[in-house]
C-alpha cells in the first residue's frame, strides 16, 4: 500500500497529514478516511478506501513514533527514508512541513494501548420508516428506525455503522442511554 | 375417495388444531423438522398421502392468506364465513378451529413475518458499564467517568460484529438529544396510523 502514496496528489496528501496530526493532537476524533477517499476518487485517481486506510495507519504510526522519540524534522526524514522506500518528493516535502509546524505539540499518551479496543462515538444520523408489505406478508405495517453511528475506531479512522431497530428495541436503547446518563451524573 | 374435509375424525378439533400448529412451526417458527410425513403419521394416520397433502395444502393456504393480511377479528370472520360457503371450502367446525388458532398465534406469527423481512444489520444486544478514567490523554480528563458501550450488530442468522464505544457525559447528552428526536417522530407516526 505504501507505493500507493505515489497516486495521491500533493494537496490531498497534505490534507491527510493535517488530519492525522490533528487527530494525534486530540483536536479531532479521527481521520475521515472514507470521505477523503471519495473526494480523491472524484478527482480521477483510482485508490480504494482499504489502501488509503493503510496509508493513514502508516503515516499515523510514523508521526506517533517520531513524537515519542522526540525526533527533530531531519531525524524524521531520515527515519522515513529507511522505513518507506521511494517516497515521492512532494510527499516528503509535505511530511517535513507538517512536522515542522505541528510535530512538537504532539503529546503521546500512555493509555494509547489500553484504549486499543474502544472506539469513540462521533455522531448519529437517523431515519424513521414503516415497512408496509413484503413478498411474504402483504400487511406488515411495522415502524422501524435506521440509525447510522459515525465512530472513530481505535486507529483514528472514521467509519459509519448502520443498524435498524423496531419500536420496542428503540425504546430499550433509549432507556439504556438515560440510565447511563443518570449513572454518569452520580459517579 | 373421501373429500379432505371429511378426514377430521369425530373428536373434531384436535388434529386440525395440531395440523395448523405443525404448519405454523414449519412456515413461521423455522422448525424444519416438521415434515408433511410426520404430520400425517401423527395426526391423520388413516389418511392416504394424497388426501392429506390436499388437506395440508388447503389449510396452509388459508393460514397464509390470514397471516399475510394480518387479519383482525372482523376480517377473519368475514373471510372464514366466505370459505364455508365456497364449493370445496371448509366446514363451520373447521372455521372455528382456524379462528381459535389465529387468535392465539396472530402476534407471534406476525412477529415472525416481520423478522423474515429484516435483512439489514440489527442491534442484537447492548451492554454498558461506567468506568472512571484514571489515566488520560488530557490532564483535565483524569477521574472523569466514561461509559463504555458494547453493541452487538449483525444480520439475522449471520455472525455478529461487536462495536465497542466510549461515551463521555457530553457524548451521552448528544446521543440523548438525537434519541429524543426519534421518539418524537415515532410518537407522531403511531398517532397518525
Short mmCIF file of C-alpha atoms in Angstrom, two decimals:
data_model
loop_
_atom_site.label_atom_id
_atom_site.label_comp_id
_atom_site.label_asym_id
_atom_site.label_seq_id
_atom_site.Cartn_x
_atom_site.Cartn_y
_atom_site.Cartn_z
CA UNK A 1 0.00 0.00 0.00
CA UNK A 2 2.92 2.33 0.65
CA UNK A 3 3.58 2.66 -3.05
CA UNK A 4 0.01 3.84 -3.49
CA UNK A 5 1.18 7.06 -1.82
CA UNK A 6 2.53 7.90 -5.25
CA UNK A 7 -1.02 8.16 -6.53
CA UNK A 8 -2.18 10.80 -4.08
CA UNK A 9 -1.83 14.38 -5.32
CA UNK A 10 0.09 16.74 -3.08
CA UNK A 11 -2.83 18.80 -1.79
CA UNK A 12 -4.79 15.69 -0.77
CA UNK A 13 -1.72 14.22 0.86
CA UNK A 14 -1.22 17.45 2.79
CA UNK A 15 -4.82 17.31 3.95
CA UNK A 16 -4.34 13.70 5.00
CA UNK A 17 -1.26 14.51 7.07
CA UNK A 18 -3.01 17.51 8.59
CA UNK A 19 -5.92 15.36 9.75
CA UNK A 20 -3.54 12.75 11.14
CA UNK A 21 -1.61 15.33 13.14
CA UNK A 22 -4.83 16.91 14.39
CA UNK A 23 -6.09 13.52 15.46
CA UNK A 24 -2.83 12.80 17.31
CA UNK A 25 -3.22 16.20 18.95
CA UNK A 26 -6.74 15.26 20.01
CA UNK A 27 -8.22 18.16 18.14
CA UNK A 28 -10.43 15.90 16.03
CA UNK A 29 -11.80 12.45 16.90
CA UNK A 30 -10.41 10.78 13.81
CA UNK A 31 -9.43 10.86 10.18
CA UNK A 32 -12.29 10.99 7.69
CA UNK A 33 -10.76 8.32 5.50
CA UNK A 34 -13.92 7.38 3.60
CA UNK A 35 -14.85 10.96 2.81
CA UNK A 36 -11.31 11.85 1.75
CA UNK A 37 -11.14 8.74 -0.44
CA UNK A 38 -14.34 9.69 -2.19
CA UNK A 39 -13.00 13.15 -2.99
CA UNK A 40 -9.73 11.72 -4.29
CA UNK A 41 -11.68 9.28 -6.47
CA UNK A 42 -13.85 12.09 -7.80
CA UNK A 43 -10.73 13.88 -8.95
CA UNK A 44 -9.97 10.88 -11.11
CA UNK A 45 -7.46 8.99 -9.01
CA UNK A 46 -8.01 5.28 -8.61
CA UNK A 47 -7.46 4.38 -5.00
CA UNK A 48 -9.67 2.38 -2.69
CA UNK A 49 -10.60 3.01 0.92
CA UNK A 50 -8.64 -0.01 2.14
CA UNK A 51 -5.38 1.26 0.64
CA UNK A 52 -5.98 4.77 1.90
CA UNK A 53 -6.70 3.41 5.39
CA UNK A 54 -3.38 1.54 5.32
CA UNK A 55 -1.57 4.71 4.30
CA UNK A 56 -3.25 6.61 7.13
CA UNK A 57 -2.09 3.93 9.54
CA UNK A 58 1.49 4.06 8.26
CA UNK A 59 1.76 7.84 8.47
CA UNK A 60 -0.02 7.86 11.83
CA UNK A 61 2.40 5.31 13.20
CA UNK A 62 5.30 7.28 11.78
CA UNK A 63 4.22 10.52 13.44
CA UNK A 64 3.41 8.99 16.80
CA UNK A 65 6.70 7.07 16.91
CA UNK A 66 8.54 10.25 16.00
CA UNK A 67 6.68 12.07 18.76
CA UNK A 68 7.54 9.51 21.45
CA UNK A 69 11.19 9.62 20.39
CA UNK A 70 11.20 13.38 20.18
CA UNK A 71 12.63 13.34 16.70
CA UNK A 72 13.65 16.52 15.00
CA UNK A 73 12.47 17.12 11.49
CA UNK A 74 15.73 15.94 9.97
CA UNK A 75 15.74 12.80 12.10
CA UNK A 76 12.18 12.10 11.00
CA UNK A 77 13.07 12.44 7.33
CA UNK A 78 15.99 10.07 7.77
CA UNK A 79 13.81 7.51 9.55
CA UNK A 80 11.27 7.93 6.80
CA UNK A 81 13.89 7.21 4.18
CA UNK A 82 14.73 3.97 5.99
CA UNK A 83 11.13 2.92 6.53
CA UNK A 84 9.49 3.78 3.26
CA UNK A 85 11.43 3.37 0.09
CA UNK A 86 10.96 5.64 -2.91
CA UNK A 87 8.53 8.12 -1.42
CA UNK A 88 7.67 10.77 -3.97
CA UNK A 89 9.43 14.06 -3.36
CA UNK A 90 6.22 16.00 -2.80
CA UNK A 91 5.17 13.57 -0.07
CA UNK A 92 8.46 14.04 1.75
CA UNK A 93 8.04 17.80 1.46
CA UNK A 94 4.55 17.65 2.95
CA UNK A 95 5.73 15.49 5.85
CA UNK A 96 8.64 17.79 6.51
CA UNK A 97 6.38 20.83 6.50
CA UNK A 98 3.67 19.32 8.68
CA UNK A 99 6.19 18.03 11.22
CA UNK A 100 7.98 21.37 11.37
CA UNK A 101 4.75 23.20 12.08
CA UNK A 102 2.98 20.83 14.46
CA UNK A 103 5.18 17.89 15.31
CA UNK A 104 6.42 19.28 18.59
CA UNK A 105 2.96 19.72 20.04
CA UNK A 106 2.02 16.06 19.92
CA UNK A 107 1.73 14.69 23.42
CA UNK A 108 1.99 10.93 23.49
CA UNK A 109 -0.47 9.15 25.72
CA UNK A 110 0.42 6.06 27.69
CA UNK A 111 -3.11 4.82 27.63
CA UNK A 112 -2.96 4.56 23.86
CA UNK A 113 -2.55 0.83 24.13
CA UNK A 114 -5.28 0.30 26.71
CA UNK A 115 -7.69 2.19 24.50
CA UNK A 116 -6.83 -0.12 21.66
CA UNK A 117 -10.17 -1.87 21.51
CA UNK A 118 -12.53 1.03 22.15
CA UNK A 119 -13.78 3.44 19.54
CA UNK A 120 -15.10 6.94 20.03
CA UNK A 121 -18.66 7.91 19.31
CA UNK A 122 -18.69 10.89 16.97
CA UNK A 123 -22.24 11.43 15.72
CA UNK A 124 -25.56 9.79 14.96
CA UNK A 125 -27.92 10.13 11.98
CA UNK A 126 -31.34 8.54 11.84
CA UNK A 127 -34.39 7.95 9.75
CA UNK A 128 -37.77 6.56 10.59
CA UNK A 129 -39.62 4.30 8.18
CA UNK A 130 -42.59 1.98 8.05
CA UNK A 131 -42.32 -1.39 6.35
CA UNK A 132 -45.68 -1.73 4.63
CA UNK A 133 -45.60 -5.11 2.92
CA UNK A 134 -43.26 -7.79 1.67
CA UNK A 135 -43.28 -10.82 -0.55
CA UNK A 136 -44.24 -12.97 2.42
CA UNK A 137 -46.66 -10.61 4.08
CA UNK A 138 -48.97 -8.08 2.46
CA UNK A 139 -49.80 -6.30 5.67
CA UNK A 140 -46.56 -5.83 7.61
CA UNK A 141 -47.08 -2.26 8.80
CA UNK A 142 -44.26 -2.00 11.28
CA UNK A 143 -42.33 1.17 12.00
CA UNK A 144 -38.58 0.94 12.41
CA UNK A 145 -35.73 3.39 12.82
CA UNK A 146 -32.46 3.13 10.92
CA UNK A 147 -29.53 4.63 12.74
CA UNK A 148 -26.05 5.42 11.43
CA UNK A 149 -23.35 5.91 14.02
CA UNK A 150 -20.25 7.80 13.00
CA UNK A 151 -17.42 6.30 15.02
CA UNK A 152 -13.70 6.88 15.20
CA UNK A 153 -12.11 3.46 15.52
CA UNK A 154 -9.05 2.95 17.77
CA UNK A 155 -6.66 3.69 14.92
CA UNK A 156 -8.37 7.01 14.35
CA UNK A 157 -10.29 6.24 11.19
CA UNK A 158 -13.85 7.43 10.99
CA UNK A 159 -16.36 4.90 9.78
CA UNK A 160 -20.13 4.57 9.67
CA UNK A 161 -22.02 1.73 11.32
CA UNK A 162 -25.70 1.35 10.48
CA UNK A 163 -28.41 -0.77 12.00
CA UNK A 164 -32.18 -0.99 12.39
CA UNK A 165 -34.37 -1.07 15.46
CA UNK A 166 -38.07 -1.79 15.84
CA UNK A 167 -40.07 0.40 18.22
CA UNK A 168 -39.59 -1.80 21.29
CA UNK A 169 -35.88 -2.19 20.52
CA UNK A 170 -35.53 1.56 20.16
CA UNK A 171 -37.33 2.20 23.45
CA UNK A 172 -34.93 -0.15 25.18
CA UNK A 173 -31.94 1.55 23.50
CA UNK A 174 -33.17 4.98 24.63
CA UNK A 175 -33.83 3.75 28.16
CA UNK A 176 -30.28 2.37 28.45
CA UNK A 177 -28.78 5.71 27.48
CA UNK A 178 -30.94 7.51 30.01
CA UNK A 179 -29.68 5.11 32.67
CA UNK A 180 -26.12 5.75 31.52
CA UNK A 181 -26.63 9.49 31.87
CA UNK A 182 -28.02 9.02 35.37
CA UNK A 183 -25.06 6.90 36.44
CA UNK A 184 -22.51 9.26 34.88
CA UNK A 185 -24.03 12.10 36.82
CA UNK A 186 -23.81 10.36 40.17
CA UNK A 187 -20.32 8.90 39.82
CA UNK B 1 -62.00 -41.12 -2.12
CA UNK B 2 -63.07 -39.20 0.96
CA UNK B 3 -63.16 -35.44 0.50
CA UNK B 4 -60.45 -33.74 2.56
CA UNK B 5 -62.84 -32.03 4.94
CA UNK B 6 -64.29 -35.37 5.98
CA UNK B 7 -60.93 -36.53 7.25
CA UNK B 8 -61.47 -34.75 10.54
CA UNK B 9 -62.24 -37.59 12.99
CA UNK B 10 -65.24 -37.39 15.35
CA UNK B 11 -63.37 -35.71 18.18
CA UNK B 12 -63.07 -32.86 15.71
CA UNK B 13 -60.76 -30.03 16.67
CA UNK B 14 -57.65 -31.68 17.96
CA UNK B 15 -55.95 -32.98 14.81
CA UNK B 16 -56.80 -29.86 12.81
CA UNK B 17 -55.53 -27.60 15.55
CA UNK B 18 -52.37 -29.65 15.77
CA UNK B 19 -52.06 -29.58 11.99
CA UNK B 20 -52.27 -25.79 11.96
CA UNK B 21 -49.64 -25.75 14.66
CA UNK B 22 -47.40 -28.00 12.61
CA UNK B 23 -47.86 -25.81 9.54
CA UNK B 24 -47.00 -22.72 11.56
CA UNK B 25 -43.94 -24.40 13.04
CA UNK B 26 -42.52 -25.02 9.60
CA UNK B 27 -43.61 -21.81 7.89
CA UNK B 28 -43.22 -19.23 10.62
CA UNK B 29 -41.25 -20.60 13.53
CA UNK B 30 -38.40 -22.02 11.49
CA UNK B 31 -38.85 -25.61 12.55
CA UNK B 32 -37.72 -27.58 9.53
CA UNK B 33 -38.20 -30.95 11.24
CA UNK B 34 -41.96 -30.82 10.96
CA UNK B 35 -42.43 -32.60 7.66
CA UNK B 36 -45.64 -33.48 5.92
CA UNK B 37 -44.97 -37.18 6.54
CA UNK B 38 -44.51 -36.59 10.25
CA UNK B 39 -47.74 -34.65 10.50
CA UNK B 40 -49.69 -37.26 8.60
CA UNK B 41 -48.34 -40.08 10.73
CA UNK B 42 -49.03 -38.27 13.98
CA UNK B 43 -52.36 -36.66 13.21
CA UNK B 44 -54.12 -38.41 10.32
CA UNK B 45 -52.63 -41.90 10.21
CA UNK B 46 -55.63 -43.33 8.40
CA UNK B 47 -55.49 -40.80 5.60
CA UNK B 48 -53.91 -41.56 2.23
CA UNK B 49 -50.88 -39.40 1.42
CA UNK B 50 -52.55 -37.52 -1.44
CA UNK B 51 -55.63 -36.74 0.64
CA UNK B 52 -53.52 -35.49 3.46
CA UNK B 53 -51.42 -33.45 1.10
CA UNK B 54 -54.55 -31.77 -0.19
CA UNK B 55 -55.76 -31.03 3.33
CA UNK B 56 -52.43 -29.66 4.37
CA UNK B 57 -52.21 -27.51 1.27
CA UNK B 58 -55.67 -26.12 1.79
CA UNK B 59 -55.11 -25.31 5.46
CA UNK B 60 -51.68 -23.91 4.72
CA UNK B 61 -53.14 -21.69 2.04
CA UNK B 62 -55.83 -20.38 4.35
CA UNK B 63 -53.34 -19.67 7.09
CA UNK B 64 -51.08 -17.89 4.63
CA UNK B 65 -53.92 -15.63 3.46
CA UNK B 66 -54.87 -14.82 7.00
CA UNK B 67 -51.28 -14.16 8.08
CA UNK B 68 -50.43 -12.14 5.00
CA UNK B 69 -53.31 -9.78 5.64
CA UNK B 70 -52.69 -9.85 9.37
CA UNK B 71 -56.45 -10.14 9.74
CA UNK B 72 -58.24 -8.66 12.69
CA UNK B 73 -61.28 -10.43 14.14
CA UNK B 74 -63.77 -8.79 11.77
CA UNK B 75 -61.76 -9.57 8.68
CA UNK B 76 -61.18 -13.11 9.94
CA UNK B 77 -64.87 -13.76 10.50
CA UNK B 78 -65.81 -12.44 7.08
CA UNK B 79 -63.05 -14.45 5.44
CA UNK B 80 -63.86 -17.72 7.17
CA UNK B 81 -67.60 -17.34 6.61
CA UNK B 82 -66.95 -16.89 2.90
CA UNK B 83 -64.78 -20.01 2.95
CA UNK B 84 -67.59 -22.08 4.49
CA UNK B 85 -69.93 -21.05 1.68
CA UNK B 86 -67.49 -21.98 -1.07
CA UNK B 87 -67.61 -25.15 -3.13
CA UNK B 88 -64.88 -27.39 -1.65
CA UNK B 89 -64.38 -24.92 1.18
CA UNK B 90 -64.32 -25.61 4.90
CA UNK B 91 -66.87 -26.72 7.45
CA UNK B 92 -68.11 -24.39 10.22
CA UNK B 93 -66.28 -26.60 12.71
CA UNK B 94 -63.03 -26.20 10.84
CA UNK B 95 -63.65 -22.45 10.62
CA UNK B 96 -63.99 -22.35 14.41
CA UNK B 97 -60.72 -24.22 14.88
CA UNK B 98 -58.88 -21.91 12.48
CA UNK B 99 -60.32 -18.83 14.17
CA UNK B 100 -59.24 -20.03 17.59
CA UNK B 101 -55.78 -20.85 16.27
CA UNK B 102 -55.31 -17.43 14.70
CA UNK B 103 -56.45 -15.61 17.83
CA UNK B 104 -53.79 -17.43 19.81
CA UNK B 105 -50.97 -17.18 17.31
CA UNK B 106 -51.55 -13.92 15.45
CA UNK B 107 -48.98 -11.83 17.32
CA UNK B 108 -46.29 -14.45 17.26
CA UNK B 109 -46.76 -15.22 13.57
CA UNK B 110 -46.78 -11.53 12.70
CA UNK B 111 -43.54 -11.02 14.59
CA UNK B 112 -42.01 -13.91 12.74
CA UNK B 113 -43.03 -12.37 9.41
CA UNK B 114 -41.51 -9.08 10.48
CA UNK B 115 -38.24 -10.80 11.32
CA UNK B 116 -38.21 -12.55 7.99
CA UNK B 117 -38.19 -9.17 6.29
CA UNK B 118 -35.32 -7.65 8.25
CA UNK B 119 -32.27 -8.04 6.08
CA UNK B 120 -30.08 -5.23 7.28
CA UNK B 121 -27.96 -5.03 10.39
CA UNK B 122 -29.98 -5.12 13.57
CA UNK B 123 -28.97 -4.38 17.11
CA UNK B 124 -28.89 -7.83 18.65
CA UNK B 125 -27.72 -6.85 22.09
CA UNK B 126 -26.28 -4.00 24.05
CA UNK B 127 -24.25 -3.85 27.26
CA UNK B 128 -22.61 -0.97 29.03
CA UNK B 129 -20.64 -0.01 32.09
CA UNK B 130 -19.25 3.20 33.53
CA UNK B 131 -15.52 3.50 34.10
CA UNK B 132 -13.56 6.10 35.93
CA UNK B 133 -10.67 7.23 33.77
CA UNK B 134 -7.53 7.07 35.86
CA UNK B 135 -5.12 7.79 33.05
CA UNK B 136 -5.83 10.12 30.25
CA UNK B 137 -4.55 11.96 27.27
CA UNK B 138 -5.58 15.23 28.85
CA UNK B 139 -4.92 16.15 32.45
CA UNK B 140 -8.42 17.54 32.76
CA UNK B 141 -9.92 14.14 31.97
CA UNK B 142 -8.48 12.30 34.95
CA UNK B 143 -11.16 10.93 37.24
CA UNK B 144 -13.94 11.70 34.82
CA UNK B 145 -16.46 8.95 34.31
CA UNK B 146 -16.96 7.44 30.88
CA UNK B 147 -19.50 4.96 29.66
CA UNK B 148 -18.17 2.01 27.68
CA UNK B 149 -20.91 0.60 25.48
CA UNK B 150 -20.74 -2.69 23.65
CA UNK B 151 -23.22 -3.18 20.81
CA UNK B 152 -23.72 -6.46 19.05
CA UNK B 153 -24.65 -5.77 15.44
CA UNK B 154 -25.40 -8.16 12.66
CA UNK B 155 -27.84 -9.51 10.15
CA UNK B 156 -30.38 -12.13 11.18
CA UNK B 157 -28.77 -15.52 11.20
CA UNK B 158 -25.30 -14.20 10.45
CA UNK B 159 -22.21 -13.63 12.54
CA UNK B 160 -22.24 -10.57 14.74
CA UNK B 161 -19.89 -7.64 14.84
CA UNK B 162 -19.14 -6.23 18.26
CA UNK B 163 -18.84 -2.48 18.36
CA UNK B 164 -17.22 -1.11 21.48
CA UNK B 165 -17.59 2.64 22.01
CA UNK B 166 -16.64 5.18 24.60
CA UNK B 167 -19.05 7.96 25.60
CA UNK B 168 -18.27 10.79 28.00
CA UNK B 169 -21.10 12.77 29.60
CA UNK B 170 -21.24 15.23 26.72
CA UNK B 171 -21.47 12.47 24.13
CA UNK B 172 -24.26 10.77 26.07
CA UNK B 173 -26.14 14.07 26.11
CA UNK B 174 -25.62 14.41 22.39
CA UNK B 175 -26.98 10.91 21.91
CA UNK B 176 -29.97 11.52 24.18
CA UNK B 177 -30.88 14.65 22.26
CA UNK B 178 -31.00 12.73 18.97
CA UNK B 179 -32.84 9.81 20.56
CA UNK B 180 -35.48 12.16 21.88
CA UNK B 181 -35.96 13.47 18.34
CA UNK B 182 -36.52 9.91 17.16
CA UNK B 183 -39.01 9.27 19.92
CA UNK B 184 -40.93 12.40 18.99
CA UNK B 185 -41.15 11.29 15.38
CA UNK B 186 -42.20 7.81 16.42
CA UNK B 187 -44.97 9.14 18.60
CA UNK B 188 -46.27 11.31 15.77
CA UNK B 189 -46.17 8.31 13.49
CA UNK B 190 -48.05 5.96 15.77
CA UNK B 191 -50.62 8.64 16.43
CA UNK B 192 -51.46 9.03 12.78
CA UNK B 193 -51.53 5.34 11.79
#
